[in-house]
Amino acid sequence: MKILFIAPYIGATYGGTSKIVTELVRGIGHLGVSVDLVTTHANGSKNLDVLLNEWINDKNHRVQYFYSWYQDDFIISPSLINWLFKNVKNYDIVHSQTVFAPMISVAHSICKYFKIPYIVTPHGMLEPWALSYKAWKKRIYYNFFENLAIKNSSAIQATSILELKNINYLEFKNTVFIPNGIHRHEFETLPNPKIFYQQFPETTGKTLILFLGRIDPKKGLDLLAPAFAKVHDQFPHTHLVVAGPDNIGFIDKAQSYFLQAGCLNAVTFTGMVSGALKYAALAAANLYVAPSYSEGFSMSILEGMASGLPCIITHGCNFPEAAKAEAAHIVEINVNAIANALIECLSNPQQAKEMGDRACEFIFQNYTWDRAADKLIQVYKSVVNKKPLPEFLDILK
């Protein structure tokens, strides 16, 4: 069986989706299945420095990058599309990543032309908030292109229970629930937090609240700013770390939220953090916060919980299982709810620590890349052999 992944991008600038795609491809290849990934050199304001139009071997899989033209998240690559038209028939199944992307829509049409089955992973782009953001543009695109392409897919991967329900509400069939994961060994021993303090000395000796994600309207920084202002008034030793890339030019607006709330002097915007610096940020943090309006299934939340941090996340993060396991504070999407949960954790550090310990164990037991890859392979085999799709609703059993 030969699997082809196609993604508009895998540059780190684009956040969790890029990591998800990379880890799934590696995980599938690790299990002995032939898997290739085709993508572009897009990476925000600076292209990836990679070889183009040639296969790059990466342990147990291959990656090929193509030149692209792009504006923010709008990415198109004629050379990749041309390659697909010539080569897609050499694969048994195609797994496309994200929706509302013209290049992916063309890929679906090519698959249909050559009668190659394809699976779609929306990465949260079919969530109610995501559909309502720039709604008129999406409505037109959805009605003319996306709706039929998704209906013609052999399977739609949802990464959370709520995303699964929302996709089913749109009357799509053939859905499967396979959440994202982490590598346990990356979080069992985190690096010395001094690595982070040395890079950002203003955070030294502070009680750090960590936001880890893209600087984007859907991430709820407009809510976090006044919420943190309330927290900082009561706990002046707190300091907020906003760690993540700005690939759409939103950072000035984001910083204005904290300026208006009167707490910008207690906030550090780090830009994108990766590798040892990211893990050091997790090690240095005392609390993790995700005030998002909408998520598919956030990688950074998994990382925060796997690091043993007390996590405050909104209902928009699509993770009710964490609340059921008492592994995170799940709050309403508003300023007071976010502020009150942060204050509760700061006021009760022992209870917060116990929640963080539960979070770590909960993630290690249920959300790993090995489990996700194994389940995807089962789906691929079912599609190729024209068998019913497996059900994976027993993740917590």
Tab-separated table of C-alpha atoms in Angstrom:
chain	number	residue	atom	x	y	z
A	1	MET	CA	0.000	0.000	0.000
A	2	LYS	CA	1.365	3.423	-1.022
A	3	ILE	CA	0.116	6.533	0.752
A	4	LEU	CA	0.502	10.115	-0.459
A	5	PHE	CA	0.112	13.059	1.910
A	6	ILE	CA	-0.453	16.491	0.373
A	7	ALA	CA	-0.245	19.694	2.410
A	8	PRO	CA	-0.055	23.339	1.279
A	9	TYR	CA	2.750	23.895	3.795
A	10	ILE	CA	4.741	22.292	6.583
A	11	GLY	CA	6.768	25.356	7.562
A	12	ALA	CA	6.894	25.946	11.317
A	13	THR	CA	5.455	29.444	10.811
A	14	TYR	CA	2.041	27.889	10.242
A	15	GLY	CA	1.873	26.357	13.703
A	16	GLY	CA	0.379	23.067	14.815
A	17	THR	CA	-0.887	21.825	11.455
A	18	SER	CA	2.654	21.626	10.116
A	19	LYS	CA	3.829	19.568	13.087
A	20	ILE	CA	0.794	17.286	12.889
A	21	VAL	CA	1.416	16.472	9.227
A	22	THR	CA	5.116	15.831	9.796
A	23	GLU	CA	4.567	13.602	12.814
A	24	LEU	CA	1.821	11.543	11.171
A	25	VAL	CA	3.958	10.884	8.109
A	26	ARG	CA	6.869	9.824	10.304
A	27	GLY	CA	4.622	7.632	12.426
A	28	ILE	CA	3.092	5.867	9.443
A	29	GLY	CA	6.489	5.275	7.878
A	30	HIS	CA	7.794	3.960	11.204
A	31	LEU	CA	5.108	1.254	11.071
A	32	GLY	CA	6.452	-0.003	7.751
A	33	VAL	CA	3.928	1.530	5.345
A	34	SER	CA	5.169	3.331	2.225
A	35	VAL	CA	4.333	7.028	2.607
A	36	ASP	CA	5.341	10.164	0.677
A	37	LEU	CA	4.607	13.811	1.414
A	38	VAL	CA	4.355	16.562	-1.187
A	39	THR	CA	4.162	20.184	-0.099
A	40	THR	CA	5.534	23.653	-0.868
A	41	HIS	CA	8.382	25.824	0.345
A	42	ALA	CA	5.942	28.351	1.873
A	43	ASN	CA	6.899	29.547	5.345
A	44	GLY	CA	5.385	32.960	5.966
A	45	SER	CA	7.624	35.883	5.080
A	46	LYS	CA	10.627	33.664	4.334
A	47	ASN	CA	10.625	30.551	2.145
A	48	LEU	CA	11.929	27.274	3.482
A	49	ASP	CA	15.546	26.730	2.465
A	50	VAL	CA	14.990	23.309	0.901
A	51	LEU	CA	15.750	21.435	-2.291
A	52	LEU	CA	12.853	21.762	-4.755
A	53	ASN	CA	11.384	19.171	-7.131
A	54	GLU	CA	13.468	16.296	-5.759
A	55	TRP	CA	12.691	13.576	-3.259
A	56	ILE	CA	14.330	14.042	0.133
A	57	ASN	CA	14.647	10.828	2.114
A	58	ASP	CA	13.847	11.253	5.805
A	59	LYS	CA	14.377	7.921	7.597
A	60	ASN	CA	11.201	5.990	6.774
A	61	HIS	CA	9.420	8.374	4.387
A	62	ARG	CA	10.069	10.821	1.540
A	63	VAL	CA	9.269	14.515	1.174
A	64	GLN	CA	9.217	16.618	-1.989
A	65	TYR	CA	8.924	20.417	-1.921
A	66	PHE	CA	7.625	22.605	-4.742
A	67	TYR	CA	7.865	26.306	-5.486
A	68	SER	CA	4.719	28.225	-4.597
A	69	TRP	CA	3.202	31.677	-4.731
A	70	TYR	CA	1.431	32.691	-1.561
A	71	GLN	CA	-0.185	35.535	0.307
A	72	ASP	CA	-0.691	34.815	4.014
A	73	ASP	CA	-2.446	31.408	4.098
A	74	PHE	CA	-3.417	31.491	0.395
A	75	ILE	CA	-0.919	29.188	-1.314
A	76	ILE	CA	-0.824	27.900	-4.876
A	77	SER	CA	1.815	25.807	-6.642
A	78	PRO	CA	1.355	25.047	-10.349
A	79	SER	CA	4.404	22.762	-10.315
A	80	LEU	CA	2.977	20.660	-7.471
A	81	ILE	CA	-0.376	20.421	-9.245
A	82	ASN	CA	1.386	19.360	-12.440
A	83	TRP	CA	3.310	16.715	-10.493
A	84	LEU	CA	0.077	15.389	-8.983
A	85	PHE	CA	-1.531	15.065	-12.386
A	86	LYS	CA	1.402	12.972	-13.604
A	87	ASN	CA	2.003	10.868	-10.478
A	88	VAL	CA	-1.096	10.519	-8.304
A	89	LYS	CA	-2.106	7.305	-10.078
A	90	ASN	CA	0.981	5.643	-8.584
A	91	TYR	CA	-0.592	5.753	-5.121
A	92	ASP	CA	-3.343	3.712	-3.500
A	93	ILE	CA	-4.762	6.551	-1.435
A	94	VAL	CA	-4.210	10.302	-0.908
A	95	HIS	CA	-4.504	12.053	2.455
A	96	SER	CA	-5.067	15.811	2.089
A	97	GLN	CA	-4.430	18.309	4.868
A	98	THR	CA	-6.691	21.320	5.600
A	99	VAL	CA	-9.594	22.747	3.574
A	100	PHE	CA	-10.440	26.141	2.050
A	101	ALA	CA	-7.184	25.856	0.137
A	102	PRO	CA	-7.392	26.110	-3.680
A	103	MET	CA	-4.443	23.787	-4.187
A	104	ILE	CA	-6.115	21.098	-2.093
A	105	SER	CA	-9.365	21.536	-4.015
A	106	VAL	CA	-7.488	20.960	-7.278
A	107	ALA	CA	-5.807	17.899	-5.759
A	108	HIS	CA	-9.218	16.445	-4.900
A	109	SER	CA	-10.355	16.969	-8.488
A	110	ILE	CA	-7.247	15.209	-9.785
A	111	CYS	CA	-7.891	12.269	-7.440
A	112	LYS	CA	-11.459	12.042	-8.643
A	113	TYR	CA	-10.324	12.134	-12.297
A	114	PHE	CA	-7.907	9.245	-11.773
A	115	LYS	CA	-10.308	7.418	-9.378
A	116	ILE	CA	-7.840	7.515	-6.501
A	117	PRO	CA	-9.579	7.536	-3.089
A	118	TYR	CA	-8.727	10.406	-0.804
A	119	ILE	CA	-9.116	11.250	2.878
A	120	VAL	CA	-9.614	14.801	4.184
A	121	THR	CA	-8.359	16.245	7.485
A	122	PRO	CA	-9.898	19.733	7.983
A	123	HIS	CA	-7.733	20.683	11.000
A	124	GLY	CA	-10.588	22.626	12.589
A	125	MET	CA	-11.510	24.599	9.466
A	126	LEU	CA	-15.086	23.247	9.519
A	127	GLU	CA	-15.688	24.398	13.087
A	128	PRO	CA	-18.525	26.951	13.563
A	129	TRP	CA	-16.205	29.839	14.494
A	130	ALA	CA	-13.848	29.090	11.613
A	131	LEU	CA	-16.757	29.009	9.152
A	132	SER	CA	-18.100	32.306	10.489
A	133	TYR	CA	-14.727	34.094	10.173
A	134	LYS	CA	-14.663	35.868	6.774
A	135	ALA	CA	-17.965	34.075	6.283
A	136	TRP	CA	-19.077	35.440	2.915
A	137	LYS	CA	-15.851	34.391	1.180
A	138	LYS	CA	-15.958	30.950	2.726
A	139	ARG	CA	-19.653	30.499	1.929
A	140	ILE	CA	-19.027	31.073	-1.756
A	141	TYR	CA	-15.980	28.817	-1.849
A	142	TYR	CA	-17.690	26.154	0.250
A	143	ASN	CA	-20.785	26.001	-1.943
A	144	PHE	CA	-18.893	25.906	-5.228
A	145	PHE	CA	-15.898	23.731	-4.337
A	146	GLU	CA	-15.459	22.451	-0.813
A	147	ASN	CA	-18.805	20.838	-0.051
A	148	LEU	CA	-18.820	18.427	-2.987
A	149	ALA	CA	-15.116	17.617	-2.678
A	150	ILE	CA	-15.514	16.652	0.970
A	151	LYS	CA	-18.632	14.602	0.253
A	152	ASN	CA	-16.701	12.690	-2.419
A	153	SER	CA	-13.932	11.791	0.011
A	154	SER	CA	-13.571	8.257	1.329
A	155	ALA	CA	-13.141	9.467	4.914
A	156	ILE	CA	-12.984	12.674	6.925
A	157	GLN	CA	-10.656	12.675	9.924
A	158	ALA	CA	-11.855	14.568	12.985
A	159	THR	CA	-9.292	15.128	15.709
A	160	SER	CA	-11.727	15.770	18.566
A	161	ILE	CA	-15.148	14.509	19.620
A	162	LEU	CA	-16.707	17.960	19.205
A	163	GLU	CA	-15.152	18.391	15.773
A	164	LEU	CA	-16.611	15.007	14.851
A	165	LYS	CA	-20.072	16.163	15.941
A	166	ASN	CA	-19.759	19.453	14.057
A	167	ILE	CA	-18.641	17.719	10.857
A	168	ASN	CA	-21.530	15.264	11.132
A	169	TYR	CA	-23.870	18.217	11.681
A	170	LEU	CA	-22.826	19.451	8.222
A	171	GLU	CA	-24.263	16.158	6.907
A	172	PHE	CA	-20.960	14.636	5.901
A	173	LYS	CA	-20.607	10.890	6.178
A	174	ASN	CA	-17.597	8.577	6.500
A	175	THR	CA	-16.118	10.412	9.491
A	176	VAL	CA	-13.462	8.881	11.736
A	177	PHE	CA	-12.170	10.125	15.067
A	178	ILE	CA	-8.363	10.052	15.359
A	179	PRO	CA	-6.834	12.675	17.670
A	180	ASN	CA	-3.352	14.124	17.496
A	181	GLY	CA	-0.576	13.026	19.818
A	182	ILE	CA	2.811	13.653	21.360
A	183	HIS	CA	6.043	11.701	21.786
A	184	ARG	CA	6.175	10.740	25.437
A	185	HIS	CA	9.973	10.796	25.632
A	186	GLU	CA	10.053	14.491	24.671
A	187	PHE	CA	8.206	15.468	27.855
A	188	GLU	CA	9.441	12.997	30.447
A	189	THR	CA	12.573	15.115	31.061
A	190	LEU	CA	12.272	18.776	30.091
A	191	PRO	CA	15.417	20.939	29.691
A	192	ASN	CA	16.644	23.449	32.245
A	193	PRO	CA	14.364	26.532	32.240
A	194	LYS	CA	17.485	28.711	32.406
A	195	ILE	CA	17.692	28.276	28.629
A	196	PHE	CA	14.500	30.306	28.383
A	197	TYR	CA	15.447	32.815	31.093
A	198	GLN	CA	18.738	33.572	29.350
A	199	GLN	CA	16.898	34.352	26.116
A	200	PHE	CA	14.205	36.419	27.866
A	201	PRO	CA	15.730	37.697	31.134
A	202	GLU	CA	12.668	39.768	32.038
A	203	THR	CA	10.868	36.489	32.809
A	204	THR	CA	13.396	35.377	35.442
A	205	GLY	CA	11.900	34.988	38.920
A	206	LYS	CA	8.345	35.571	37.681
A	207	THR	CA	5.297	33.341	37.885
A	208	LEU	CA	4.923	32.607	34.173
A	209	ILE	CA	1.649	32.105	32.334
A	210	LEU	CA	2.326	30.626	28.909
A	211	PHE	CA	0.326	31.127	25.718
A	212	LEU	CA	1.800	28.905	23.013
A	213	GLY	CA	0.327	29.302	19.554
A	214	ARG	CA	0.037	31.384	16.413
A	215	ILE	CA	-0.671	35.107	16.697
A	216	ASP	CA	-4.072	34.883	15.056
A	217	PRO	CA	-7.580	36.345	15.610
A	218	LYS	CA	-9.082	32.961	16.488
A	219	LYS	CA	-6.630	32.395	19.346
A	220	GLY	CA	-8.479	34.770	21.687
A	221	LEU	CA	-5.719	37.218	22.573
A	222	ASP	CA	-8.377	39.953	22.706
A	223	LEU	CA	-9.880	38.008	25.622
A	224	LEU	CA	-6.578	37.111	27.242
A	225	ALA	CA	-5.402	40.729	27.490
A	226	PRO	CA	-8.129	42.020	29.852
A	227	ALA	CA	-8.195	38.657	31.655
A	228	PHE	CA	-4.465	38.833	32.339
A	229	ALA	CA	-4.796	42.470	33.428
A	230	LYS	CA	-7.187	41.301	36.161
A	231	VAL	CA	-4.815	38.526	37.168
A	232	HIS	CA	-1.794	40.825	37.230
A	233	ASP	CA	-3.586	43.339	39.449
A	234	GLN	CA	-4.133	40.603	42.040
A	235	PHE	CA	-0.833	38.777	41.475
A	236	PRO	CA	1.756	41.397	40.414
A	237	HIS	CA	4.561	38.797	40.245
A	238	THR	CA	2.879	37.145	37.249
A	239	HIS	CA	4.251	37.579	33.746
A	240	LEU	CA	2.575	36.468	30.522
A	241	VAL	CA	4.626	34.822	27.768
A	242	VAL	CA	3.022	34.959	24.322
A	243	ALA	CA	5.050	32.466	22.288
A	244	GLY	CA	4.223	31.850	18.656
A	245	PRO	CA	4.718	32.960	15.060
A	246	ASP	CA	2.928	35.815	13.320
A	247	ASN	CA	2.376	34.672	9.750
A	248	ILE	CA	-0.521	37.025	8.927
A	249	GLY	CA	0.791	40.337	10.312
A	250	PHE	CA	-1.486	40.356	13.365
A	251	ILE	CA	1.071	41.089	16.074
A	252	ASP	CA	0.569	44.874	16.198
A	253	LYS	CA	-3.145	44.361	16.758
A	254	ALA	CA	-2.465	41.678	19.365
A	255	GLN	CA	-0.049	43.920	21.274
A	256	SER	CA	-2.598	46.732	21.198
A	257	TYR	CA	-4.992	44.568	23.210
A	258	PHE	CA	-2.493	44.396	26.082
A	259	LEU	CA	-1.621	48.085	25.753
A	260	GLN	CA	-5.309	49.003	26.062
A	261	ALA	CA	-5.665	46.657	29.046
A	262	GLY	CA	-2.720	48.375	30.758
A	263	CYS	CA	-0.558	45.285	31.195
A	264	LEU	CA	1.771	45.281	28.183
A	265	ASN	CA	4.794	45.856	30.443
A	266	ALA	CA	4.139	42.427	32.014
A	267	VAL	CA	3.953	40.587	28.680
A	268	THR	CA	6.757	39.129	26.571
A	269	PHE	CA	6.140	38.342	22.903
A	270	THR	CA	8.844	35.820	22.007
A	271	GLY	CA	8.012	35.109	18.382
A	272	MET	CA	8.158	31.490	17.309
A	273	VAL	CA	9.896	29.150	19.746
A	274	SER	CA	11.000	25.665	18.735
A	275	GLY	CA	13.313	22.865	19.749
A	276	ALA	CA	15.063	23.191	23.112
A	277	LEU	CA	13.807	26.767	23.577
A	278	LYS	CA	10.169	25.671	23.323
A	279	TYR	CA	10.642	22.848	25.813
A	280	ALA	CA	12.525	25.234	28.115
A	281	ALA	CA	9.550	27.625	27.914
A	282	LEU	CA	7.278	24.776	28.994
A	283	ALA	CA	9.688	23.947	31.811
A	284	ALA	CA	9.789	27.580	32.959
A	285	ALA	CA	6.014	28.077	32.867
A	286	ASN	CA	3.770	27.783	35.907
A	287	LEU	CA	0.456	27.854	34.032
A	288	TYR	CA	-0.686	27.323	30.464
A	289	VAL	CA	-3.581	29.210	28.870
A	290	ALA	CA	-5.429	28.728	25.573
A	291	PRO	CA	-8.222	31.328	25.240
A	292	SER	CA	-9.169	30.237	21.700
A	293	TYR	CA	-12.462	30.863	19.985
A	294	SER	CA	-11.973	27.754	17.849
A	295	GLU	CA	-9.547	24.862	17.445
A	296	GLY	CA	-9.515	21.566	15.622
A	297	PHE	CA	-7.383	19.820	18.200
A	298	SER	CA	-4.552	21.956	19.484
A	299	MET	CA	-1.035	20.541	19.525
A	300	SER	CA	0.125	23.144	22.023
A	301	ILE	CA	-2.562	22.106	24.509
A	302	LEU	CA	-1.315	18.530	24.349
A	303	GLU	CA	2.223	19.828	24.902
A	304	GLY	CA	1.187	21.971	27.850
A	305	MET	CA	-0.640	19.093	29.494
A	306	ALA	CA	2.141	16.595	28.740
A	307	SER	CA	4.534	19.002	30.485
A	308	GLY	CA	2.476	18.699	33.655
A	309	LEU	CA	1.224	22.291	33.569
A	310	PRO	CA	-2.128	23.326	35.022
A	311	CYS	CA	-4.001	24.279	31.847
A	312	ILE	CA	-6.847	26.755	31.379
A	313	ILE	CA	-8.534	26.238	28.019
A	314	THR	CA	-11.847	27.336	26.539
A	315	HIS	CA	-14.714	25.224	25.236
A	316	GLY	CA	-13.614	26.390	21.785
A	317	CYS	CA	-10.527	24.195	22.145
A	318	ASN	CA	-12.705	21.090	21.657
A	319	PHE	CA	-11.297	19.033	24.514
A	320	PRO	CA	-14.153	18.034	26.892
A	321	GLU	CA	-12.353	14.759	27.602
A	322	ALA	CA	-9.799	16.731	29.601
A	323	ALA	CA	-12.527	18.122	31.849
A	324	LYS	CA	-14.021	14.664	32.336
A	325	ALA	CA	-10.598	13.417	33.452
A	326	GLU	CA	-10.192	16.486	35.713
A	327	ALA	CA	-6.985	17.193	33.789
A	328	ALA	CA	-7.670	20.824	32.814
A	329	HIS	CA	-9.903	23.812	33.556
A	330	ILE	CA	-12.373	24.110	30.658
A	331	VAL	CA	-14.003	27.560	30.703
A	332	GLU	CA	-16.464	29.645	28.735
A	333	ILE	CA	-15.116	31.872	25.986
A	334	ASN	CA	-15.130	35.148	27.875
A	335	VAL	CA	-12.797	37.394	29.838
A	336	ASN	CA	-14.145	36.715	33.335
A	337	ALA	CA	-14.111	32.933	32.961
A	338	ILE	CA	-10.490	32.944	31.792
A	339	ALA	CA	-9.403	35.364	34.518
A	340	ASN	CA	-11.223	33.497	37.287
A	341	ALA	CA	-9.679	30.150	36.314
A	342	LEU	CA	-6.177	31.645	36.273
A	343	ILE	CA	-6.766	33.282	39.664
A	344	GLU	CA	-8.088	30.008	41.090
A	345	CYS	CA	-4.937	28.154	40.030
A	346	LEU	CA	-2.667	30.875	41.408
A	347	SER	CA	-4.604	30.942	44.677
A	348	ASN	CA	-4.461	27.156	45.101
A	349	PRO	CA	-1.012	26.050	43.870
A	350	GLN	CA	-1.199	22.536	45.343
A	351	GLN	CA	-4.519	21.789	43.666
A	352	ALA	CA	-3.157	23.249	40.442
A	353	LYS	CA	-0.100	21.003	40.634
A	354	GLU	CA	-2.273	17.933	41.183
A	355	MET	CA	-4.306	18.844	38.093
A	356	GLY	CA	-1.086	19.217	36.108
A	357	ASP	CA	0.077	15.784	37.262
A	358	ARG	CA	-3.241	14.258	36.150
A	359	ALA	CA	-2.933	16.052	32.812
A	360	CYS	CA	0.514	14.592	32.154
A	361	GLU	CA	-0.585	11.027	32.852
A	362	PHE	CA	-3.825	11.498	30.874
A	363	ILE	CA	-1.929	12.577	27.756
A	364	PHE	CA	0.736	9.870	28.059
A	365	GLN	CA	-1.937	7.172	28.266
A	366	ASN	CA	-4.236	8.360	25.488
A	367	TYR	CA	-2.619	10.749	23.006
A	368	THR	CA	0.537	9.549	21.255
A	369	TRP	CA	1.640	9.647	17.626
A	370	ASP	CA	2.082	5.861	17.542
A	371	ARG	CA	-1.604	5.366	18.347
A	372	ALA	CA	-2.697	7.955	15.774
A	373	ALA	CA	-0.554	6.435	13.004
A	374	ASP	CA	-1.766	2.912	13.730
A	375	LYS	CA	-5.407	4.008	13.523
A	376	LEU	CA	-4.853	5.887	10.270
A	377	ILE	CA	-3.319	2.794	8.693
A	378	GLN	CA	-6.432	0.848	9.677
A	379	VAL	CA	-8.542	3.502	7.918
A	380	TYR	CA	-6.365	3.381	4.783
A	381	LYS	CA	-6.672	-0.408	4.585
A	382	SER	CA	-10.441	-0.215	4.990
A	383	VAL	CA	-10.737	2.344	2.191
A	384	VAL	CA	-8.412	0.506	-0.204
A	385	ASN	CA	-10.150	-2.827	0.468
A	386	LYS	CA	-13.594	-1.181	0.311
A	387	LYS	CA	-14.481	-2.253	3.829
A	388	PRO	CA	-16.492	-0.301	6.450
A	389	LEU	CA	-14.495	2.344	8.273
A	390	PRO	CA	-13.344	1.393	11.782
A	391	GLU	CA	-14.680	3.262	14.798
A	392	PHE	CA	-12.295	4.714	17.356
A	393	LEU	CA	-14.538	6.165	20.050
A	394	ASP	CA	-12.960	4.092	22.798
A	395	ILE	CA	-9.832	6.225	23.217
A	396	LEU	CA	-10.313	6.605	26.951
A	397	LYS	CA	-10.943	2.919	27.615
